[in-house]
CSV table of C-alpha atoms (C1' of nucleotides) in Angstrom, one decimal:
chain,number,residue,atom,x,y,z
A,189,UNK,CA,-21.7,15.6,-27.1
A,190,UNK,CA,-18.0,13.7,-27.4
A,191,UNK,CA,-16.4,13.3,-24.1
A,192,UNK,CA,-12.4,12.9,-24.1
A,193,UNK,CA,-11.0,9.7,-23.9
A,194,UNK,CA,-9.0,10.4,-21.1
A,195,UNK,CA,-5.1,10.8,-22.5
A,196,UNK,CA,-2.6,9.3,-19.8
A,197,UNK,CA,-0.5,12.1,-19.0
A,198,UNK,CA,-0.6,14.8,-16.0
A,199,UNK,CA,-3.6,16.9,-16.4
A,200,UNK,CA,-2.6,20.6,-16.8
A,201,UNK,CA,-5.6,22.4,-15.8
A,202,UNK,CA,-5.2,22.4,-11.8
A,203,UNK,CA,-9.1,22.7,-11.5
A,204,UNK,CA,-9.7,19.7,-13.3
A,205,UNK,CA,-7.1,17.8,-12.0
A,206,UNK,CA,-8.2,18.4,-8.9
A,207,UNK,CA,-11.7,17.4,-9.4
A,208,UNK,CA,-10.5,14.2,-11.1
A,209,UNK,CA,-8.6,13.2,-8.4
A,210,UNK,CA,-11.4,13.4,-6.2
A,211,UNK,CA,-13.7,11.3,-8.2
A,212,UNK,CA,-11.0,8.8,-9.1
A,213,UNK,CA,-9.6,8.4,-5.5
A,214,UNK,CA,-13.0,7.8,-4.5
A,215,UNK,CA,-13.6,5.1,-7.2
A,216,UNK,CA,-10.1,3.3,-6.2
A,217,UNK,CA,-10.7,3.3,-2.5
A,218,UNK,CA,-14.0,1.6,-3.3
A,219,UNK,CA,-12.1,-1.1,-5.8
A,220,UNK,CA,-10.0,-2.0,-3.3
A,221,UNK,CA,-12.8,-2.4,-0.5
A,222,UNK,CA,-14.8,-4.4,-3.7
A,223,UNK,CA,-11.7,-6.6,-4.0
A,224,UNK,CA,-11.3,-7.7,-0.4
A,225,UNK,CA,-14.8,-8.6,0.2
A,226,UNK,CA,-15.3,-10.6,-3.0
A,227,UNK,CA,-12.0,-12.4,-2.9
A,228,UNK,CA,-11.6,-12.3,1.0
A,229,UNK,CA,-7.9,-11.1,0.6
A,230,UNK,CA,-5.9,-8.4,2.2
A,231,UNK,CA,-5.5,-5.4,0.6
A,232,UNK,CA,-5.1,-1.7,0.9
A,233,UNK,CA,-3.9,1.4,-0.8
A,234,UNK,CA,-2.0,4.4,0.0
A,235,UNK,CA,-2.5,7.8,-1.5
A,236,UNK,CA,-0.4,11.2,-1.2
A,237,UNK,CA,-2.8,14.0,-2.0
A,238,UNK,CA,-1.5,17.4,-1.9
A,239,UNK,CA,-4.9,18.5,-1.9
A,240,UNK,CA,-6.6,16.6,0.8
A,241,UNK,CA,-5.7,17.0,4.2
A,242,UNK,CA,-2.3,15.5,3.7
A,243,UNK,CA,-0.7,12.2,3.1
A,244,UNK,CA,-3.7,9.6,3.8
A,245,UNK,CA,-6.0,7.0,2.6
A,246,UNK,CA,-6.4,3.3,3.2
A,247,UNK,CA,-9.6,1.2,2.4
A,248,UNK,CA,-10.8,2.8,5.3
A,249,UNK,CA,-9.7,2.4,9.3
A,250,UNK,CA,-12.1,-0.3,9.7
A,251,UNK,CA,-10.5,-2.0,6.5
A,252,UNK,CA,-7.0,-1.2,7.5
A,253,UNK,CA,-7.5,-3.3,10.7
A,254,UNK,CA,-9.3,-6.0,8.7
A,255,UNK,CA,-5.9,-6.1,6.3
A,256,UNK,CA,-3.4,-6.1,9.4
A,257,UNK,CA,-5.6,-8.6,11.8
A,258,UNK,CA,-5.7,-12.2,10.7
A,259,UNK,CA,-2.3,-12.7,10.0
A,260,UNK,CA,-0.7,-14.3,12.6
A,261,UNK,CA,-2.9,-16.6,13.9
A,262,UNK,CA,-0.3,-18.6,15.6
A,263,UNK,CA,-0.2,-19.2,19.0
A,264,UNK,CA,2.3,-16.9,21.3
A,265,UNK,CA,4.3,-20.1,22.0
A,266,UNK,CA,4.7,-20.4,18.1
A,267,UNK,CA,5.0,-17.0,17.7
A,268,UNK,CA,7.8,-16.8,19.9
A,269,UNK,CA,9.5,-19.6,18.5
A,270,UNK,CA,9.5,-18.3,15.1
A,271,UNK,CA,10.6,-15.2,16.2
A,272,UNK,CA,13.6,-16.5,17.5
A,273,UNK,CA,13.9,-18.9,14.6
A,274,UNK,CA,14.0,-15.6,12.7
A,275,UNK,CA,16.2,-13.7,14.4
A,276,UNK,CA,19.2,-16.1,13.9
A,277,UNK,CA,18.6,-16.5,10.5
A,278,UNK,CA,18.4,-13.0,10.2
A,279,UNK,CA,21.6,-12.6,11.7
A,280,UNK,CA,23.5,-14.7,9.4
A,281,UNK,CA,21.8,-13.0,6.6
A,282,UNK,CA,22.8,-9.7,7.6
A,283,UNK,CA,26.6,-10.9,8.1
A,284,UNK,CA,26.6,-12.5,4.6
A,285,UNK,CA,24.8,-9.3,2.8
A,286,UNK,CA,26.7,-6.2,4.6
A,287,UNK,CA,28.9,-5.5,1.6
A,288,UNK,CA,25.8,-5.3,-0.6
A,289,UNK,CA,24.4,-3.0,1.9
A,290,UNK,CA,27.2,-0.8,1.9
A,291,UNK,CA,26.7,-0.1,-1.6
A,292,UNK,CA,23.4,0.8,-1.2
A,293,UNK,CA,24.0,3.2,1.6
A,294,UNK,CA,23.9,6.6,0.4
A,295,UNK,CA,21.9,6.0,-2.4
A,296,UNK,CA,18.7,7.4,-3.1
A,297,UNK,CA,16.9,4.2,-2.0
A,298,UNK,CA,17.6,5.5,1.6
A,299,UNK,CA,15.1,7.9,1.1
A,300,UNK,CA,12.7,5.9,-0.2
A,301,UNK,CA,12.9,3.6,2.5
A,302,UNK,CA,12.4,5.9,4.9
A,303,UNK,CA,9.8,7.4,3.4
A,304,UNK,CA,7.9,4.0,3.2
A,305,UNK,CA,8.4,3.4,6.9
A,306,UNK,CA,6.8,6.9,7.6
A,307,UNK,CA,4.1,5.9,5.3
A,308,UNK,CA,3.4,2.6,7.4
A,309,UNK,CA,3.3,4.5,10.6
A,310,UNK,CA,0.9,6.9,9.4
A,311,UNK,CA,-1.2,4.0,8.5
A,312,UNK,CA,-1.0,2.5,11.8
A,313,UNK,CA,-1.8,6.0,13.2
A,314,UNK,CA,-5.5,5.7,11.3
A,315,UNK,CA,-5.9,2.0,12.6
A,316,UNK,CA,-6.2,3.1,16.1
A,317,UNK,CA,-7.1,6.8,15.9
A,318,UNK,CA,-3.5,7.9,17.4
A,319,UNK,CA,-1.5,10.4,16.9
A,320,UNK,CA,1.5,10.2,14.2
A,321,UNK,CA,3.9,10.1,16.7
A,322,UNK,CA,2.1,7.7,19.3
A,323,UNK,CA,2.1,5.3,16.1
A,324,UNK,CA,5.6,5.8,16.0
A,325,UNK,CA,6.2,5.0,19.1
A,326,UNK,CA,4.2,2.2,19.2
A,327,UNK,CA,6.0,1.0,16.1
A,328,UNK,CA,9.1,1.1,17.7
A,329,UNK,CA,8.7,0.0,20.9
A,330,UNK,CA,7.4,-3.5,19.1
A,331,UNK,CA,9.3,-6.6,19.8
A,332,UNK,CA,10.6,-7.4,16.7
A,333,UNK,CA,11.1,-4.1,15.5
A,334,UNK,CA,13.5,-3.5,18.6
A,335,UNK,CA,14.9,-7.3,18.3
A,336,UNK,CA,16.0,-6.7,14.8
A,337,UNK,CA,17.1,-3.1,15.7
A,338,UNK,CA,19.5,-4.6,18.4
A,339,UNK,CA,20.7,-7.2,16.1
A,340,UNK,CA,21.8,-4.5,13.6
A,341,UNK,CA,23.5,-2.6,16.3
A,342,UNK,CA,25.7,-5.8,17.4
A,343,UNK,CA,26.3,-6.4,14.0
A,344,UNK,CA,27.8,-3.2,13.6
A,345,UNK,CA,29.7,-2.8,16.9
A,346,UNK,CA,31.4,-5.9,16.0
A,347,UNK,CA,32.0,-4.9,12.6
A,348,UNK,CA,33.6,-1.6,13.8
A,349,UNK,CA,35.6,-4.0,16.0
B,191,UNK,CA,-28.8,-12.4,-21.0
B,192,UNK,CA,-28.8,-10.5,-18.0
B,193,UNK,CA,-25.6,-10.3,-16.3
B,194,UNK,CA,-25.3,-10.1,-12.1
B,195,UNK,CA,-25.2,-6.8,-10.5
B,196,UNK,CA,-22.4,-7.6,-8.4
B,197,UNK,CA,-23.5,-8.6,-4.9
B,198,UNK,CA,-20.9,-7.4,-2.4
B,199,UNK,CA,-20.1,-10.3,-0.6
B,200,UNK,CA,-17.2,-12.8,-0.4
B,201,UNK,CA,-17.4,-15.2,-3.7
B,202,UNK,CA,-18.0,-18.9,-2.6
B,203,UNK,CA,-17.4,-20.7,-5.6
B,204,UNK,CA,-13.5,-20.5,-5.7
B,205,UNK,CA,-13.2,-21.1,-9.4
B,206,UNK,CA,-15.0,-18.1,-9.9
B,207,UNK,CA,-13.4,-16.3,-7.2
B,208,UNK,CA,-9.9,-16.8,-8.1
B,209,UNK,CA,-11.2,-15.4,-11.9
B,210,UNK,CA,-12.3,-12.5,-10.6
B,211,UNK,CA,-9.7,-11.4,-8.1
B,212,UNK,CA,-7.1,-11.6,-11.1
B,213,UNK,CA,-9.5,-9.4,-13.2
B,214,UNK,CA,-9.8,-7.0,-10.8
B,215,UNK,CA,-6.4,-6.6,-9.6
B,216,UNK,CA,-5.2,-6.0,-12.8
B,217,UNK,CA,-8.0,-3.5,-12.9
B,218,UNK,CA,-7.1,-1.9,-9.6
B,219,UNK,CA,-3.3,-1.3,-10.5
B,220,UNK,CA,-4.1,0.0,-13.4
B,221,UNK,CA,-6.3,2.3,-11.7
B,222,UNK,CA,-3.6,3.2,-9.3
B,223,UNK,CA,-1.3,3.7,-12.3
B,224,UNK,CA,-3.5,6.3,-14.2
B,225,UNK,CA,-4.5,8.2,-10.6
B,226,UNK,CA,-0.7,8.7,-10.2
B,227,UNK,CA,-0.1,10.0,-13.8
B,228,UNK,CA,-3.1,12.0,-14.2
B,229,UNK,CA,-3.0,13.8,-11.1
B,230,UNK,CA,0.9,13.8,-10.3
B,231,UNK,CA,0.1,12.2,-6.9
B,232,UNK,CA,1.9,9.5,-5.2
B,233,UNK,CA,-0.1,6.3,-4.7
B,234,UNK,CA,0.3,2.4,-4.3
B,235,UNK,CA,-1.6,-0.7,-3.7
B,236,UNK,CA,-0.6,-3.6,-1.6
B,237,UNK,CA,-2.6,-6.8,-2.2
B,238,UNK,CA,-2.2,-10.0,-0.2
B,239,UNK,CA,-3.0,-12.7,-2.9
B,240,UNK,CA,-3.4,-16.0,-1.9
B,241,UNK,CA,-3.6,-17.4,-5.5
B,242,UNK,CA,-0.5,-15.6,-7.1
B,243,UNK,CA,3.0,-16.4,-6.0
B,244,UNK,CA,2.9,-14.4,-2.6
B,245,UNK,CA,1.8,-11.1,-0.7
B,246,UNK,CA,2.6,-8.7,-3.5
B,247,UNK,CA,1.5,-6.4,-6.2
B,248,UNK,CA,2.6,-2.4,-6.3
B,249,UNK,CA,1.5,-0.2,-9.2
B,250,UNK,CA,4.5,-1.2,-10.6
B,251,UNK,CA,8.6,-1.3,-9.5
B,252,UNK,CA,9.0,1.7,-11.3
B,253,UNK,CA,5.7,3.5,-9.8
B,254,UNK,CA,6.7,2.4,-6.2
B,255,UNK,CA,10.2,4.2,-6.7
B,256,UNK,CA,8.1,7.0,-7.7
B,257,UNK,CA,6.1,6.6,-4.7
B,258,UNK,CA,8.8,6.9,-2.5
B,259,UNK,CA,11.4,8.9,-3.7
B,260,UNK,CA,11.7,12.9,-3.2
B,261,UNK,CA,11.7,13.3,0.5
B,262,UNK,CA,14.5,13.7,3.1
B,263,UNK,CA,17.9,15.3,1.5
B,264,UNK,CA,21.0,15.1,4.0
B,265,UNK,CA,24.5,15.7,3.0
B,266,UNK,CA,26.6,12.6,2.3
B,267,UNK,CA,28.8,13.6,5.3
B,268,UNK,CA,26.1,14.4,7.9
B,269,UNK,CA,24.5,11.2,7.2
B,270,UNK,CA,27.4,9.1,8.0
B,271,UNK,CA,28.2,11.2,11.0
B,272,UNK,CA,24.8,10.6,12.7
B,273,UNK,CA,24.5,7.6,12.3
B,274,UNK,CA,27.6,6.7,13.9
B,275,UNK,CA,26.4,8.6,17.0
B,276,UNK,CA,23.5,6.5,17.5
B,277,UNK,CA,24.7,3.8,17.1
B,278,UNK,CA,26.4,3.7,20.4
B,279,UNK,CA,23.9,6.2,21.8
B,280,UNK,CA,21.2,3.6,20.7
B,281,UNK,CA,22.8,0.5,22.3
B,282,UNK,CA,22.9,1.8,25.8
B,283,UNK,CA,19.6,3.1,25.9
B,284,UNK,CA,17.9,0.1,24.7
B,285,UNK,CA,19.4,-2.1,27.6
B,286,UNK,CA,18.0,0.6,29.8
B,287,UNK,CA,14.8,0.5,28.7
B,288,UNK,CA,14.4,-3.3,27.8
B,289,UNK,CA,11.9,-3.8,31.0
B,290,UNK,CA,9.5,-1.4,30.0
B,291,UNK,CA,9.1,-2.6,26.7
B,292,UNK,CA,8.3,-6.1,28.4
B,293,UNK,CA,4.8,-4.7,29.2
B,294,UNK,CA,3.9,-4.4,25.3
B,295,UNK,CA,5.2,-7.8,24.5
B,296,UNK,CA,1.4,-9.8,24.2
B,297,UNK,CA,-0.2,-6.6,23.1
B,298,UNK,CA,-2.5,-7.8,19.9
B,299,UNK,CA,-1.6,-4.1,18.8
B,300,UNK,CA,1.9,-5.5,18.8
B,301,UNK,CA,1.1,-8.4,16.1
B,302,UNK,CA,-0.6,-5.9,13.9
B,303,UNK,CA,2.2,-3.6,13.8
B,304,UNK,CA,4.5,-5.8,13.4
B,305,UNK,CA,2.6,-7.4,10.5
B,306,UNK,CA,2.2,-4.0,9.3
B,307,UNK,CA,5.9,-3.4,9.2
B,308,UNK,CA,6.8,-6.7,7.8
B,309,UNK,CA,4.3,-5.5,4.9
B,310,UNK,CA,6.3,-2.4,4.5
B,311,UNK,CA,9.3,-4.1,4.6
B,312,UNK,CA,8.3,-6.6,2.0
B,313,UNK,CA,7.1,-4.0,-0.1
B,314,UNK,CA,10.8,-2.5,-0.1
B,315,UNK,CA,12.2,-5.6,-1.2
B,316,UNK,CA,10.0,-5.4,-4.6
B,317,UNK,CA,11.5,-2.1,-5.2
B,318,UNK,CA,15.1,-3.2,-5.9
B,319,UNK,CA,14.8,-6.9,-6.0
B,320,UNK,CA,16.0,-7.5,-2.6
B,321,UNK,CA,15.2,-10.2,-0.3
B,322,UNK,CA,13.2,-10.5,2.4
B,323,UNK,CA,15.8,-10.1,4.8
B,324,UNK,CA,17.9,-7.8,2.9
B,325,UNK,CA,15.1,-5.4,3.0
B,326,UNK,CA,14.7,-5.5,6.6
B,327,UNK,CA,18.3,-4.8,7.2
B,328,UNK,CA,18.3,-1.8,5.0
B,329,UNK,CA,15.0,-0.2,6.4
B,330,UNK,CA,17.1,-0.4,10.0
B,331,UNK,CA,20.1,1.1,8.7
B,332,UNK,CA,18.4,4.1,7.5
B,333,UNK,CA,19.0,7.3,9.3
B,334,UNK,CA,15.8,8.4,9.9
B,335,UNK,CA,14.6,5.3,11.3
B,336,UNK,CA,17.4,5.4,13.8
B,337,UNK,CA,16.5,8.9,14.9
B,338,UNK,CA,13.3,7.9,15.3
B,339,UNK,CA,14.5,5.3,17.5
B,340,UNK,CA,16.7,7.3,19.7
B,341,UNK,CA,14.1,9.7,20.2
B,342,UNK,CA,11.6,7.4,21.5
B,343,UNK,CA,14.2,5.6,23.4
B,344,UNK,CA,15.0,8.8,25.4
B,345,UNK,CA,11.9,9.3,25.9
B,346,UNK,CA,11.0,6.2,28.1
B,347,UNK,CA,14.2,7.0,29.8
B,348,UNK,CA,12.8,10.3,30.9
B,349,UNK,CA,9.5,8.5,31.5
B,350,UNK,CA,10.9,5.7,33.7
B,351,UNK,CA,12.9,8.8,35.6
C,222,DC,C1',-15.4,24.8,-4.4
C,223,DG,C1',-18.8,21.0,-3.7
C,224,DA,C1',-23.2,18.7,-5.6
C,225,DT,C1',-25.8,17.0,-9.6
C,226,DC,C1',-26.3,15.2,-14.4
C,227,DT,C1',-25.6,12.6,-18.7
C,228,DA,C1',-22.8,10.9,-22.3
C,229,DT,C1',-19.1,7.6,-23.2
C,230,DT,C1',-15.6,5.4,-21.7
C,231,DT,C1',-13.9,1.7,-18.7
C,232,DA,C1',-14.2,-2.0,-16.2
C,233,DT,C1',-16.1,-6.9,-15.7
C,234,DA,C1',-18.9,-11.4,-15.2
C,235,DA,C1',-20.3,-15.2,-17.7
C,236,DC,C1',-19.1,-17.8,-21.5
C,237,DC,C1',-16.6,-20.4,-24.4
C,238,DA,C1',-12.4,-21.7,-27.4
D,265,DT,C1',-6.3,-23.2,-16.1
D,266,DT,C1',-5.3,-19.5,-19.7
D,267,DG,C1',-7.0,-16.4,-22.7
D,268,DG,C1',-10.4,-14.0,-25.6
D,269,DT,C1',-15.3,-12.2,-26.2
D,270,DT,C1',-19.4,-9.6,-25.4
D,271,DA,C1',-23.3,-7.8,-22.6
D,272,DT,C1',-24.2,-5.2,-18.7
D,273,DA,C1',-22.7,-2.6,-15.0
D,274,DA,C1',-19.7,0.8,-13.1
D,275,DA,C1',-16.7,4.8,-13.6
D,276,DT,C1',-16.3,9.2,-14.9
D,277,DA,C1',-14.9,13.5,-17.6
D,278,DG,C1',-17.2,17.7,-18.6
D,279,DA,C1',-20.7,21.0,-18.3
D,280,DT,C1',-24.0,23.2,-14.7
D,281,DC,C1',-26.1,24.4,-10.9
DNA sequence: CGATCTATTTATAACCA
DNA sequence: TTGGTTATAAATAGATC
């Protein structure tokens, strides 16, 4: 028996496509997990399955936790300090690039970015078994997030004199 | 010659680990791309490489674009209008709810979530070759993001009677 | 559908230039 | 280190239950 050499194109047959999707999704996630384990790096994969429940998948809830943990290993003080630095830095940057951003405002990019944020949040929800809404909540009350938002608003206000 | 059957554990030897990382990273990204092509689904992978330049990797800039596109679709006018309304609205609310937010300040989850948001944003920056700072800014002026924030704040207000 | 079972195609670990 | 090469381990398309 000769098997197909996998033509790299959309699989027309729905049954076959779904089957392939399931198999490959599994394989992909496994690969992600192996990579993180073998090489000690953080990685994750996000897959939007029209088949399965919904837009889901990470290496695993456990894996996600590992991906997210371990970054900030600063002390509380360092964190606050850095955060402050970054705030003022950001403020400057925002001023400098506002004109550029204007151009992008109504671009399709906004849609893209919005979706990405959503996806991230839905990822968060899997980390702690939260509902999507709770995760959003939590995300939005994050210090950093609020600071950023606050700065942005302040800037817009000034701009609008 | 007999080759290893791949023990699923951290590779101690740095040279070997780095080599494996490079190969597997490549393979993983290829798999992601194949999955999206073959099955017509959106997927992406994020890898934090301590070796390569930095915390990067997606299927590809092109792939990322495809992953993110296709969602929300407001008209130009509605978008601008909403954004303006929300700016002033948000400012008030943020001031009023700041004390409640204090409580969450030192939660570990916050660190994780903050980091995740950062990661997402850094992902955004690769999409359009923006600096990290620009991407953050862009993220925050997203309509949807503002809406979510607005709702959250409203909720906190009611809750705090 | 979902689970199994091969035949093949792929991905790679170990080498080597 | 950065790439090829090759022997094996893995992944998986297609068929079957």
